[in-house]
mmCIF file of C-alpha atoms in Angstrom:
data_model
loop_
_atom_site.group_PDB
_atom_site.id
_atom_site.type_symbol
_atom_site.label_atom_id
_atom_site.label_comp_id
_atom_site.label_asym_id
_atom_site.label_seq_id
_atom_site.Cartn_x
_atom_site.Cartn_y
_atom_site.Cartn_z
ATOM 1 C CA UNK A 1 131.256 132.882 73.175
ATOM 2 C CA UNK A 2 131.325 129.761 71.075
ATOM 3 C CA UNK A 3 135.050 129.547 71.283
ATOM 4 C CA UNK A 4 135.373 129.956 75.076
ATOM 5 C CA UNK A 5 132.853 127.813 75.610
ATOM 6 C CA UNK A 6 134.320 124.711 73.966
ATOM 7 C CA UNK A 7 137.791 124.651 75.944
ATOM 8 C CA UNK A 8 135.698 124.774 78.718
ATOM 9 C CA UNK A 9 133.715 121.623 77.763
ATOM 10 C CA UNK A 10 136.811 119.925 76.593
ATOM 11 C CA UNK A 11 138.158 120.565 79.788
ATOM 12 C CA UNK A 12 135.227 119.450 81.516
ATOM 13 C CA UNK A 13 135.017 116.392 79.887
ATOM 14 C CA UNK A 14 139.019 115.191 80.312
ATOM 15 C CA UNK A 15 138.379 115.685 84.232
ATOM 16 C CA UNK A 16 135.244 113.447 84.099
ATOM 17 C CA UNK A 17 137.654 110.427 81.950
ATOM 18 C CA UNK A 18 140.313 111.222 84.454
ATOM 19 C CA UNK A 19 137.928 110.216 87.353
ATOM 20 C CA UNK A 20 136.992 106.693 85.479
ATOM 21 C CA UNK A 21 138.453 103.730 86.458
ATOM 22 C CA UNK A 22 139.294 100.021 85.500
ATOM 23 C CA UNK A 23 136.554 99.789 88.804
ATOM 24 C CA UNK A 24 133.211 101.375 87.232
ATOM 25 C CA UNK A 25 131.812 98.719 85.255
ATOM 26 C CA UNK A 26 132.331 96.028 88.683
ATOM 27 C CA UNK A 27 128.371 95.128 90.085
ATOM 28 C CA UNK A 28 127.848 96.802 93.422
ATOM 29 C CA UNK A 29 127.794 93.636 95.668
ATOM 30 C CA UNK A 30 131.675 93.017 94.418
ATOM 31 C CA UNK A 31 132.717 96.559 95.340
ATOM 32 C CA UNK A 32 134.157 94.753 99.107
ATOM 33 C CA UNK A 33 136.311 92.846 97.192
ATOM 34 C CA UNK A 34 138.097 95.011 95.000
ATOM 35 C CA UNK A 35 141.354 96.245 96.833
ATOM 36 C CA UNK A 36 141.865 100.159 96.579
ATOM 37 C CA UNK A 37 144.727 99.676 94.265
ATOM 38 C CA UNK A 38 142.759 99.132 91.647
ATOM 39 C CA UNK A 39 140.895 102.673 91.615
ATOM 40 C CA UNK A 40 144.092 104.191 90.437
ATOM 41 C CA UNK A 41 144.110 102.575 86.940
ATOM 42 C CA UNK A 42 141.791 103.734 83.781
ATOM 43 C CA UNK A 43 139.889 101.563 81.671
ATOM 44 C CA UNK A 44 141.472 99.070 79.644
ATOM 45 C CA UNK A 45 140.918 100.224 75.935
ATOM 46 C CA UNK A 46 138.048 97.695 74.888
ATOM 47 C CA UNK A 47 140.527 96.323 72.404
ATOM 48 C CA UNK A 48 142.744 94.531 74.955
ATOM 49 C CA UNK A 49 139.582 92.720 76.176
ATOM 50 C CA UNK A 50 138.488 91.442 72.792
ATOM 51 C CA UNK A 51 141.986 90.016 72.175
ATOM 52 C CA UNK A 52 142.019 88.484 75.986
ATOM 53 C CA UNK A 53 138.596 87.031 75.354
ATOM 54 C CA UNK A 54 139.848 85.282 72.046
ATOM 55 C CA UNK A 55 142.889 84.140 73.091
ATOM 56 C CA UNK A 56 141.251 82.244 75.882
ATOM 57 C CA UNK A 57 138.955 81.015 73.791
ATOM 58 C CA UNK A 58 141.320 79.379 71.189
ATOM 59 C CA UNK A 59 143.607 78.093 74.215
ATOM 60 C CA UNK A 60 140.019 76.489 75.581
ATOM 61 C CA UNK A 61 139.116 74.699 72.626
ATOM 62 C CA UNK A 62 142.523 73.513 72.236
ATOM 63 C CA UNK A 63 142.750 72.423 75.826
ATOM 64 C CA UNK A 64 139.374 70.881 75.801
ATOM 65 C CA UNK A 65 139.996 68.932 72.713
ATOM 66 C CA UNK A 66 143.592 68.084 73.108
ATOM 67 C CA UNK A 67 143.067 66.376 76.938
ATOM 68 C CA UNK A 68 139.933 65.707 75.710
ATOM 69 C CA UNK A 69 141.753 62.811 73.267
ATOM 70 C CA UNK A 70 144.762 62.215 75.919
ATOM 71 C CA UNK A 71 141.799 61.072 78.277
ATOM 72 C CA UNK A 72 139.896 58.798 75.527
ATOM 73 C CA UNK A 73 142.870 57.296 74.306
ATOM 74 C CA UNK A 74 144.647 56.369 77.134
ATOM 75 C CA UNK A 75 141.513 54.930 79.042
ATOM 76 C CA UNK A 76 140.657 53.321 75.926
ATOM 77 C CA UNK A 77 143.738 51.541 74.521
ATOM 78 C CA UNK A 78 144.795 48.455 76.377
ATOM 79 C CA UNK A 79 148.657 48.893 75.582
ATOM 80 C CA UNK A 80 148.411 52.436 76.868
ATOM 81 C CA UNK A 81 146.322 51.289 80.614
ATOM 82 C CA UNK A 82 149.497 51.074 82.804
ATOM 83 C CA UNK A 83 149.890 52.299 86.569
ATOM 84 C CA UNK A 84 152.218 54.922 85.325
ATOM 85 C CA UNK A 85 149.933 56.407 82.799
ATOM 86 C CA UNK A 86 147.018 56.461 84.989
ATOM 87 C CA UNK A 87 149.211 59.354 86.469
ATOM 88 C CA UNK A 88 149.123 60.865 82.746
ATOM 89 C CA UNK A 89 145.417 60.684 82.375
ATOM 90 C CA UNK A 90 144.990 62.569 86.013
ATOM 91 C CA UNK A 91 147.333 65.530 84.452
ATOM 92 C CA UNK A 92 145.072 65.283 80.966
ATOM 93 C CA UNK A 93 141.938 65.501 83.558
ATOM 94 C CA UNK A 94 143.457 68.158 86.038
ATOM 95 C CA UNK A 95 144.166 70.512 82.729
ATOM 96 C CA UNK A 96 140.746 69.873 81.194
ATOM 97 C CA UNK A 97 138.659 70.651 83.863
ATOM 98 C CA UNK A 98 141.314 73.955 84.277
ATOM 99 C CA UNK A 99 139.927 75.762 80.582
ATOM 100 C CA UNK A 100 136.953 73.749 80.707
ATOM 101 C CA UNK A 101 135.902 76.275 83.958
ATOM 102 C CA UNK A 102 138.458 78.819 82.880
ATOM 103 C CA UNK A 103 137.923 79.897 79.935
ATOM 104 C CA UNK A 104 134.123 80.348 79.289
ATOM 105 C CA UNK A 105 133.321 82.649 82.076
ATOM 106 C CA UNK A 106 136.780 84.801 81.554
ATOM 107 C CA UNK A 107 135.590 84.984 77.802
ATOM 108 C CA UNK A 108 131.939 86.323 78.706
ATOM 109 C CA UNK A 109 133.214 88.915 81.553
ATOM 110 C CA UNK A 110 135.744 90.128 78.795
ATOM 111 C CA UNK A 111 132.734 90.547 76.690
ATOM 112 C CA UNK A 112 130.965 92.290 79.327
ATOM 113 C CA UNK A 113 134.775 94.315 80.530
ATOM 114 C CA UNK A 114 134.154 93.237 83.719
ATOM 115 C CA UNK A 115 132.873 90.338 86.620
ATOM 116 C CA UNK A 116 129.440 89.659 85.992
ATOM 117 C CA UNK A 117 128.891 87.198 87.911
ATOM 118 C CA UNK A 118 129.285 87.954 91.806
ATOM 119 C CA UNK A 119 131.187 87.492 94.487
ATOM 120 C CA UNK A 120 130.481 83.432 95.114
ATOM 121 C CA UNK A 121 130.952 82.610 91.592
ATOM 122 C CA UNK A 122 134.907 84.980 91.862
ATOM 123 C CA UNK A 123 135.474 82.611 94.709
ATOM 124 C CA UNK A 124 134.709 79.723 93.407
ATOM 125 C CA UNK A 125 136.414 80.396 89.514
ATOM 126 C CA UNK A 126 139.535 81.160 91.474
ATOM 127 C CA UNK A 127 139.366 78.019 93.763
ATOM 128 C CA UNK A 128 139.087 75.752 91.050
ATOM 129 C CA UNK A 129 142.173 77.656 89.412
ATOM 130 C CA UNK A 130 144.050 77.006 92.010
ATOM 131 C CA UNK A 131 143.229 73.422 92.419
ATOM 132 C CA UNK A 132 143.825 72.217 88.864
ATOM 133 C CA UNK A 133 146.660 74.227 88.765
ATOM 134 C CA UNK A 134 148.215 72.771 92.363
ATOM 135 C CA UNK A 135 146.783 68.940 91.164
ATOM 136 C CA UNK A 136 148.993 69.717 87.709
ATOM 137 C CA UNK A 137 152.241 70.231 89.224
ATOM 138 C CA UNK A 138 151.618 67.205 92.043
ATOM 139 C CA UNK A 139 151.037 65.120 89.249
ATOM 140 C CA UNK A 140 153.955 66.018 87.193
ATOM 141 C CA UNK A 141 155.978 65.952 90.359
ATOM 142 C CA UNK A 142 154.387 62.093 90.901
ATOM 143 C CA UNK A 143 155.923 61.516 87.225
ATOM 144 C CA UNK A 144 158.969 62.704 88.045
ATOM 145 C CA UNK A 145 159.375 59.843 90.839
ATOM 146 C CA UNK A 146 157.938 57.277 88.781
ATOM 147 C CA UNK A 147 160.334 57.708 86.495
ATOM 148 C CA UNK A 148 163.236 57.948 89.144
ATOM 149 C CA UNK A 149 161.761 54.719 90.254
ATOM 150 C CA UNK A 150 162.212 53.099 87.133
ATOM 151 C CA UNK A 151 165.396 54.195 85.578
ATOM 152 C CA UNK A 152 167.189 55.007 88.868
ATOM 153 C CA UNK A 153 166.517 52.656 91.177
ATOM 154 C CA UNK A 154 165.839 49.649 88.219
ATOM 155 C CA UNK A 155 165.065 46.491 89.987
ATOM 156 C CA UNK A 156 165.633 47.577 93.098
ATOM 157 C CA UNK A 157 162.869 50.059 93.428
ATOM 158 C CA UNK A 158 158.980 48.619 93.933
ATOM 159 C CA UNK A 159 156.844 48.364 90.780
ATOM 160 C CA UNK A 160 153.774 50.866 91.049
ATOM 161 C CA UNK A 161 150.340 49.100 90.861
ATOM 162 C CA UNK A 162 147.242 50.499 90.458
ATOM 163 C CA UNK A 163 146.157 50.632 93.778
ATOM 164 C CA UNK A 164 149.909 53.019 94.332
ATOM 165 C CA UNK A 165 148.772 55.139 91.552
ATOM 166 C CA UNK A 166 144.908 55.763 92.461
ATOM 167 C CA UNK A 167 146.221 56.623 96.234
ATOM 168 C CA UNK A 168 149.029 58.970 94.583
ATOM 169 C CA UNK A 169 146.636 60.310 92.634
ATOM 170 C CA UNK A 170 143.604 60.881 95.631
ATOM 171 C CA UNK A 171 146.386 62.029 97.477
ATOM 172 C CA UNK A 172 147.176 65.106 95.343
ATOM 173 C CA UNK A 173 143.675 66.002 94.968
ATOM 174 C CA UNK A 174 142.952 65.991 98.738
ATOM 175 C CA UNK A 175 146.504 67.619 99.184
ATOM 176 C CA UNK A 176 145.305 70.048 96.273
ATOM 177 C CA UNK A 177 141.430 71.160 97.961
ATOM 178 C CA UNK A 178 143.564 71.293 101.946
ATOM 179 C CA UNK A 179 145.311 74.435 100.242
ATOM 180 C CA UNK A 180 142.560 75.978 97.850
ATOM 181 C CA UNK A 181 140.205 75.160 100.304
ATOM 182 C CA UNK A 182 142.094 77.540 102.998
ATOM 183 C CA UNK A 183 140.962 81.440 101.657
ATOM 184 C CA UNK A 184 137.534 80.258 101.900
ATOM 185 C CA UNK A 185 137.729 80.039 105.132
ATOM 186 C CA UNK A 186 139.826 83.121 106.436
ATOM 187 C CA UNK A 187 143.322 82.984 105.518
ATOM 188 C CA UNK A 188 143.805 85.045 102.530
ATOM 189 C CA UNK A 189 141.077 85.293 100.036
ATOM 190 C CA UNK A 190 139.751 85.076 96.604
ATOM 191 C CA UNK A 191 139.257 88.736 94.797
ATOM 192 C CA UNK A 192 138.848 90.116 91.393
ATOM 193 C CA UNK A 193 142.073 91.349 89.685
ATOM 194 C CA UNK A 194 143.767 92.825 87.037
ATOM 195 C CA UNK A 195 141.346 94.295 84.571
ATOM 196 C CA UNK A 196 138.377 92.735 86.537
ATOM 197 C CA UNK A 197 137.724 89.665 84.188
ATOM 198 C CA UNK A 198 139.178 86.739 86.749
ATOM 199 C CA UNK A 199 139.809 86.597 90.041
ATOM 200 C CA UNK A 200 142.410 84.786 92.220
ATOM 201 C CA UNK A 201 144.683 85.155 95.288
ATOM 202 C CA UNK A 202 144.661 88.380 97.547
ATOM 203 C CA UNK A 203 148.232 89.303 97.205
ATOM 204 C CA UNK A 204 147.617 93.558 97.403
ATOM 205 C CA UNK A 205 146.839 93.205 101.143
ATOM 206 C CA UNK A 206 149.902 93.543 103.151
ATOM 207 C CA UNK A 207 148.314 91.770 106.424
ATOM 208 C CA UNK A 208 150.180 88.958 108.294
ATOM 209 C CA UNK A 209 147.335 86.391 107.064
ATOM 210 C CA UNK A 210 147.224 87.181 103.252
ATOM 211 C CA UNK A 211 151.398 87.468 103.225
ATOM 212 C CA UNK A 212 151.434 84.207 104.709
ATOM 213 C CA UNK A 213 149.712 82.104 102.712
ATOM 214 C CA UNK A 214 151.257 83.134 99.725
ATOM 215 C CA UNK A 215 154.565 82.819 101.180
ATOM 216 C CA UNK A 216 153.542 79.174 102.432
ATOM 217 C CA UNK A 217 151.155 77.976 99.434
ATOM 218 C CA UNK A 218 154.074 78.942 96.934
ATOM 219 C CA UNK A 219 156.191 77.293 99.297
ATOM 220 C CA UNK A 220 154.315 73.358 99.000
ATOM 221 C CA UNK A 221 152.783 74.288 95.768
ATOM 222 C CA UNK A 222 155.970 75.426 93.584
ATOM 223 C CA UNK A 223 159.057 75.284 95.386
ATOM 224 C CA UNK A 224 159.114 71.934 96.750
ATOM 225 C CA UNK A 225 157.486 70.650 93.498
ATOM 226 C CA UNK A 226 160.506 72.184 91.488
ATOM 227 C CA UNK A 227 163.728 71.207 93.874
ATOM 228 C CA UNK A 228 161.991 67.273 93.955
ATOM 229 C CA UNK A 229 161.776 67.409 89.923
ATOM 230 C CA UNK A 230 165.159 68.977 90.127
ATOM 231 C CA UNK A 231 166.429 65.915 91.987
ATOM 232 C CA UNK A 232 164.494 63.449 90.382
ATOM 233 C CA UNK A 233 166.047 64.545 87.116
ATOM 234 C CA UNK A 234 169.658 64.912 87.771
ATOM 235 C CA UNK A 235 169.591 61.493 88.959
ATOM 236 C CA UNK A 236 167.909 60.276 86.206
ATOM 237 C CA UNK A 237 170.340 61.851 83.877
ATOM 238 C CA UNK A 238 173.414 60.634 86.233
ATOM 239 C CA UNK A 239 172.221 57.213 85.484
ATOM 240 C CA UNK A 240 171.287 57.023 82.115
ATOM 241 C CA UNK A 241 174.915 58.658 80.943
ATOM 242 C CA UNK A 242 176.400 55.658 83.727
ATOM 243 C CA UNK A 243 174.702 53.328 81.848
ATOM 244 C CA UNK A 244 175.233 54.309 78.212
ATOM 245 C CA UNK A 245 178.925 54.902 78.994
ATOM 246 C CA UNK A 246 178.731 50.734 80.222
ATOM 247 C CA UNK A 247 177.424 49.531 76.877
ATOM 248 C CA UNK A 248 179.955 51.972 74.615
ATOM 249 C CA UNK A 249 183.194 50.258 76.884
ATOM 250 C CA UNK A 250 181.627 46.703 76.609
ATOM 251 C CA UNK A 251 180.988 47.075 72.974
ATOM 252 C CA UNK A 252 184.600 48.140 72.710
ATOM 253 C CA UNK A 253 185.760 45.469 74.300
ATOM 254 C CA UNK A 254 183.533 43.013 72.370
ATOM 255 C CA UNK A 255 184.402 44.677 68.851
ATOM 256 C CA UNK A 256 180.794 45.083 68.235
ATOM 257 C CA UNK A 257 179.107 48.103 67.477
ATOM 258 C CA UNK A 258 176.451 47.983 69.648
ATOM 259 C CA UNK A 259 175.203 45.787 72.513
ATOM 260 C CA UNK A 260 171.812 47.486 72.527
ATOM 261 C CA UNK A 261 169.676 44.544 73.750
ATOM 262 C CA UNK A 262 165.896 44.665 74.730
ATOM 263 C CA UNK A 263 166.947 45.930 78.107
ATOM 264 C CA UNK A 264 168.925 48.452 76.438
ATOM 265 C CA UNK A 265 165.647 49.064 74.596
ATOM 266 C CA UNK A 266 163.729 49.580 77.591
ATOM 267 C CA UNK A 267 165.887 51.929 79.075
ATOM 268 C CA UNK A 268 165.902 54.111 75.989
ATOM 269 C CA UNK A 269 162.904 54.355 75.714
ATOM 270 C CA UNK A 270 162.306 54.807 79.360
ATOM 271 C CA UNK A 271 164.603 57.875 78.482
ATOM 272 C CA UNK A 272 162.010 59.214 75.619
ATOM 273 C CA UNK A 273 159.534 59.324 78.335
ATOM 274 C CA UNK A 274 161.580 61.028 80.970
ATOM 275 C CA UNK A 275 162.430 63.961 78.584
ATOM 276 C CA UNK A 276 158.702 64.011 77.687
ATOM 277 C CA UNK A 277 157.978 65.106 81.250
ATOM 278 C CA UNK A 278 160.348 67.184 81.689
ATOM 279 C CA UNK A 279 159.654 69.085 79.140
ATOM 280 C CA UNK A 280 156.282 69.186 80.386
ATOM 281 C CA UNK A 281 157.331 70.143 83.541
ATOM 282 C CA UNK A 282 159.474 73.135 82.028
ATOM 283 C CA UNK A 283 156.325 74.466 80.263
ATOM 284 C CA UNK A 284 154.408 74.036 83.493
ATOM 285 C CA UNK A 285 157.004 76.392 85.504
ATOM 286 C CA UNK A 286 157.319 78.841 82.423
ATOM 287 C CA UNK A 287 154.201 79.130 82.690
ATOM 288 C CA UNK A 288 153.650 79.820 86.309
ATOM 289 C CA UNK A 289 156.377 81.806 87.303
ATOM 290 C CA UNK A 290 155.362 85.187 86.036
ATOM 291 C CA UNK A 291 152.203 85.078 88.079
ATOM 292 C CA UNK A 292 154.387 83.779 90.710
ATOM 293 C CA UNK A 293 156.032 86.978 90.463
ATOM 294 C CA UNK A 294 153.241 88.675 90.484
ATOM 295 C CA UNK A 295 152.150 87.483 93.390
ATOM 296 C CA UNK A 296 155.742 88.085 95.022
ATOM 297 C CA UNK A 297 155.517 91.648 93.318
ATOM 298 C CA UNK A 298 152.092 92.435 95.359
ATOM 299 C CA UNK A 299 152.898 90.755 98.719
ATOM 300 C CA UNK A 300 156.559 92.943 99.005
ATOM 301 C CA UNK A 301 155.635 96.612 96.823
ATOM 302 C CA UNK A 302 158.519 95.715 94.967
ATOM 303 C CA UNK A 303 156.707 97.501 91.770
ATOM 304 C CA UNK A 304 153.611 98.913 90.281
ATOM 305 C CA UNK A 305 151.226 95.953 89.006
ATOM 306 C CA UNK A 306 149.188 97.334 85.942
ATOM 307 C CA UNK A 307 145.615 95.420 85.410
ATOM 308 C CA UNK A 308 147.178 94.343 81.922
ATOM 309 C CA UNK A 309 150.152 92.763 83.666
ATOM 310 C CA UNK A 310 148.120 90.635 86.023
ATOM 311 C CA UNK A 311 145.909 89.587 83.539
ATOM 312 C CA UNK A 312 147.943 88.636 80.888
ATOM 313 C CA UNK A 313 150.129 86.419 84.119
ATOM 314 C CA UNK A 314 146.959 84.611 84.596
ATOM 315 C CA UNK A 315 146.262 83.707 80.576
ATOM 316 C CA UNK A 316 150.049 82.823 80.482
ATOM 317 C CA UNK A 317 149.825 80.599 83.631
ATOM 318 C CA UNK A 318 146.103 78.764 82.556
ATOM 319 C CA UNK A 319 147.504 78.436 79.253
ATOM 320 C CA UNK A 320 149.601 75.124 80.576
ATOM 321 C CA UNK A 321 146.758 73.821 80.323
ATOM 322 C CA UNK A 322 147.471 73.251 76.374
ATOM 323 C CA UNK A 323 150.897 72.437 76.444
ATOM 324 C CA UNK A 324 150.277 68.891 77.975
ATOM 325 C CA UNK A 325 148.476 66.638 75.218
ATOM 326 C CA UNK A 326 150.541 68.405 72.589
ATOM 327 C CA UNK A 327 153.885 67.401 74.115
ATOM 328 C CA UNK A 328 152.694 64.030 74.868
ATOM 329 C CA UNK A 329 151.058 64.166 70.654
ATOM 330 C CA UNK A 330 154.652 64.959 69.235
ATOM 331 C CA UNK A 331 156.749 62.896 71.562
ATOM 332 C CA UNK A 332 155.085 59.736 72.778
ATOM 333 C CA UNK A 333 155.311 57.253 69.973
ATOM 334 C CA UNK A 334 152.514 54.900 71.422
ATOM 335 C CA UNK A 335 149.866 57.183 72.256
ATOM 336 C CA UNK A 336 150.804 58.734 68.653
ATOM 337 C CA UNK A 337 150.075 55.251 66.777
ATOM 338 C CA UNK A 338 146.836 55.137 68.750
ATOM 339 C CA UNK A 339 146.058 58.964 68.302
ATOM 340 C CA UNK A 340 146.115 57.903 64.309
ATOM 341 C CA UNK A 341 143.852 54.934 64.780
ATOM 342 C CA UNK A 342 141.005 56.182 66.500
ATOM 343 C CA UNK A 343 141.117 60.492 65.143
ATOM 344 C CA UNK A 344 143.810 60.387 62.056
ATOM 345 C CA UNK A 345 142.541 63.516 61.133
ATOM 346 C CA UNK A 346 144.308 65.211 64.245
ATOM 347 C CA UNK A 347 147.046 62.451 64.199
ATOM 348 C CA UNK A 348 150.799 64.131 63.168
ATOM 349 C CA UNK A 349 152.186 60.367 62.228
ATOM 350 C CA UNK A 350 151.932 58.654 58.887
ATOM 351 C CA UNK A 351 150.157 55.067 59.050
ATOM 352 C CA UNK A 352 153.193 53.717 58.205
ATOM 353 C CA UNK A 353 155.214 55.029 61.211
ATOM 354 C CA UNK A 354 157.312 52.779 63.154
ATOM 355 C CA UNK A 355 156.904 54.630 66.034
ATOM 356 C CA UNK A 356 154.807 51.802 67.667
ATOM 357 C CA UNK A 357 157.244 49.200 67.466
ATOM 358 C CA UNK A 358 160.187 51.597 68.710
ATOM 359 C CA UNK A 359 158.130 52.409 72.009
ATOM 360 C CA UNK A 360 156.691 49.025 72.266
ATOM 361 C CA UNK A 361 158.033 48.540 76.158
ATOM 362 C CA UNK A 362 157.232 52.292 76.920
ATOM 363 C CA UNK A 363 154.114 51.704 78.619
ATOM 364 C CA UNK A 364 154.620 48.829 80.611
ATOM 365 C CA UNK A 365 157.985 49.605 82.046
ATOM 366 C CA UNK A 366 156.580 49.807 85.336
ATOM 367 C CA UNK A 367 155.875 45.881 85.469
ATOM 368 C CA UNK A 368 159.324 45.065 83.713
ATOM 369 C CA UNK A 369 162.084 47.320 84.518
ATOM 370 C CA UNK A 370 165.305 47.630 83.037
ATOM 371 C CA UNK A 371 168.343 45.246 84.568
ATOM 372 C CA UNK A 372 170.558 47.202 87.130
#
C-alpha cells in the first residue's frame, strides 16, 4: 500500500508546482496590474533573484559614487565650471538619481521575490525610470550639438552661456516629465514585469492606447535622439579629417613637420571630448536597445518574453547609469587631474600626469573656439 501510495503523492504534488506561478508571491491589491501573460510562467529559481539583487546593488554603489564625484568635482573646480559642462553635470545628476531610486527598492523586492510595495509606489519607480532615463539621452543628445557647435560650425556658430545651458537643460527635464508623466494619466500605464521585482511600461496589452505610446515615446525618446547624434557626429568627423588634412598639406608645403598651433590644440582636444561622448552615447544605446526590443517584442507578438528576459533588459538598460563617470574618469584629462586632487585614492592618473596641461583649453572651448 506504501508503494502505491507514494506515486500517488508524487503525482499529487508535481500538479500542485505545475499550478504555481511567477504571480503567487504578488500582494493582492497589485493583482489588476499584472497582465495575464504572466500566469503562464513558474517561479524564478530563488537563485536568479539573489544574483539580480546583487548585481544591482554593486551597479548602485558604483553609480552613486561614481556621479556622485562627477557632480562634486565639476561644481567644485573652477577650470571645470563651463556652459558646456554644466550639460555634463545634468547627465552625472540624471544617472544618479536613476540607481539612487533604482536600485534599493529592486534589491529589497528581489529579497522578498516579488513587489512589496504596491501599486503607487510600481508607478512611481517606473516613472522616475523613465524620466532619468529620457533626461540621459536629451542630455547626451544636447552634447552632441554642443560639440557640433564648436568644432563644426567654429566661429561661426554662437558661444553657449549659462543662461543657453540652464534653459537646455530645464528644457529636457520638462520635455522628459510631458512623456513619463503621460501613463499616469491614461495612455498606457505603469505595471509590474518580468519576474515581478520592477515595473515599467505596459507593452503586453495590444490596445490602440498602450501600442501607441510606445510606438510614439520610442519615437522622441530614442529614434530622434540617435539619427540627431548620428548627424551631429558625421559632421563632426567630416570636419575634423578637413581640417587635419589642411595642416598635413601646409606643413608640406612649409617643410615643417607640424604646424600644430594652439588653435590646432584646441581643436584636438575639442576632438578628445567629442569621442568621449560618443562613446558615451554608444553605451547609452547598447544599453537601451534590448529593452527597446522588448518592448517592440510585446507590442507586435513577435516572440515569447520570459520574466528572466525582461528583467535582465531592465538591469542592462539602468546599468548606463555606471558607464557615464567612468568614461568621463579614463578619458577626460582635466576632470582626471582634479579627480586625483580632491579623492586620489579613486584617481587612475599618477600626480605627475601631464594630462592637465594637454587638455588645458578643453573646458573652456565654448568661450574660445577654434579658427575656421
Amino acid at each position: 500500500m506504501a508503494a502505491f501510495a507514494e506515486p500517488h503523492f508524487s503525482a499529487w504534488t508535481q500538479t500542485v508546482v505545475s499550478n504555481i506561478t511567477v504571480v503567487d508571491k504578488v500582494p493582492p491589491e497589485m493583482l489588476h496590474m499584472v497582465d495575464a501573460h504572466w500566469y503562464q510562467f513558474p517561479p524564478m529559481n530563488p537563485l536568479w533573484h539573489s544574483i539580480l539583487g546583487f548585481a544591482i546593488f554593486i551597479l548602485g554603489v558604483i553609480s552613486v559614487i561614481g556621479n556622485g564625484c562627477v557632480i562634486y568635482i565639476f561644481t567644485n573646480t573652477k577650470t571645470l565650471r563651463t556652459p558646456s559642462n554644466l550639460l555634463v553635470v545634468n547627465l552625472a545628476f540624471s544617472d544618479f538619481l536613476m540607481m539612487f531610486t533604482m536600485a534599493p527598492p529592486m534589491v529589497i523586492n528581489c529579497w522578498h521575490e516579488t513587489w512589496v510595495f504596491g501599486p503607487f509606489a510600481c508607478e512611481l519607480y517606473a516613472m522616475l525610470g523613465s524620466l532619468f532615463g529620457c533626461a540621459s539621452i536629451w542630455t547626451m543628445t544636447m552634447i552632441a550639438f554642443d560639440r557640433y557647435n564648436v568644432i563644426v560650425k567654429g566661429l561661426a556658430g554662437r558661444p553657449m552661456t549659462n543662461n543657453g545651458a540652464l534653459l537646455r537643460i530645464l528644457g529636457i527635464w520638462a520635455f522628459a516629465l510631458l512623456w513619463t508623466l503621460a501613463p499616469l494619466f491614461g495612455w498606457n500605464r505603469y505595471v509590474p514585469e518580468g519576474n515581478m521585482t520592477a515595473c515599467g511600461t505596459d507593452y503586453l496589452t495590444q490596445d490602440f492606447t498602450s501600442r501607441s505610446y510606445i510606438l510614439i515615446y520610442s519615437g522622441f525618446v530614442y529614434y530622434l535622439p540617435l539619427f540627431s547624434i548620428i548627424y551631429s557626429y558625421v559632421y563632426i568627423i567630416q570636419a575634423v579629417s578637413a581640417h587635419e588634412k589642411n595642416m598635413r598639406e601646409q606643413a608640406k608645403k612649409m617643410n615643417v613637420a607640424s604646424l600644430r598651433s594652439q588653435e590646432a590644440q584646441n581643436t584636438s582636444t575639442e576632438m578628445k571630448l567629442a569621442k568621449v561622448a560618443l562613446v558615451t552615447i554608444s553605451l547609452w544605446f547598447m544599453a537601451w536597445t534590448p529593452y527597446l526590443v522588448i518592448n517592440y517584442t510585446g507590442i507586435f507578438k513577435a516572440a515569447p518574453i520570459s520574466p528572466l528576459a525582461t528583467i535582465w533588459g531592465s538591469l542592462f538598460a539602468k546599468a548606463n547609469a555606471v558607464y557615464n563617470p567612468i568614461v568621463y574618469g579614463i578619458s577626460h584629462p582635466k576632470y582626471r587631474a582634479a579627480l586625483y586632487q580632491k579623492f586620489p585614492s579613486l584617481s587612475c592618473q599618477d600626480s605627475n600626469d601631464d594630462g592637465q596641461s594637454v587638455a588645458s583649453a578643453a573646458t573652456g572651448v565654448s568661450e574660445e573656439k577654434p579658427a575656421a
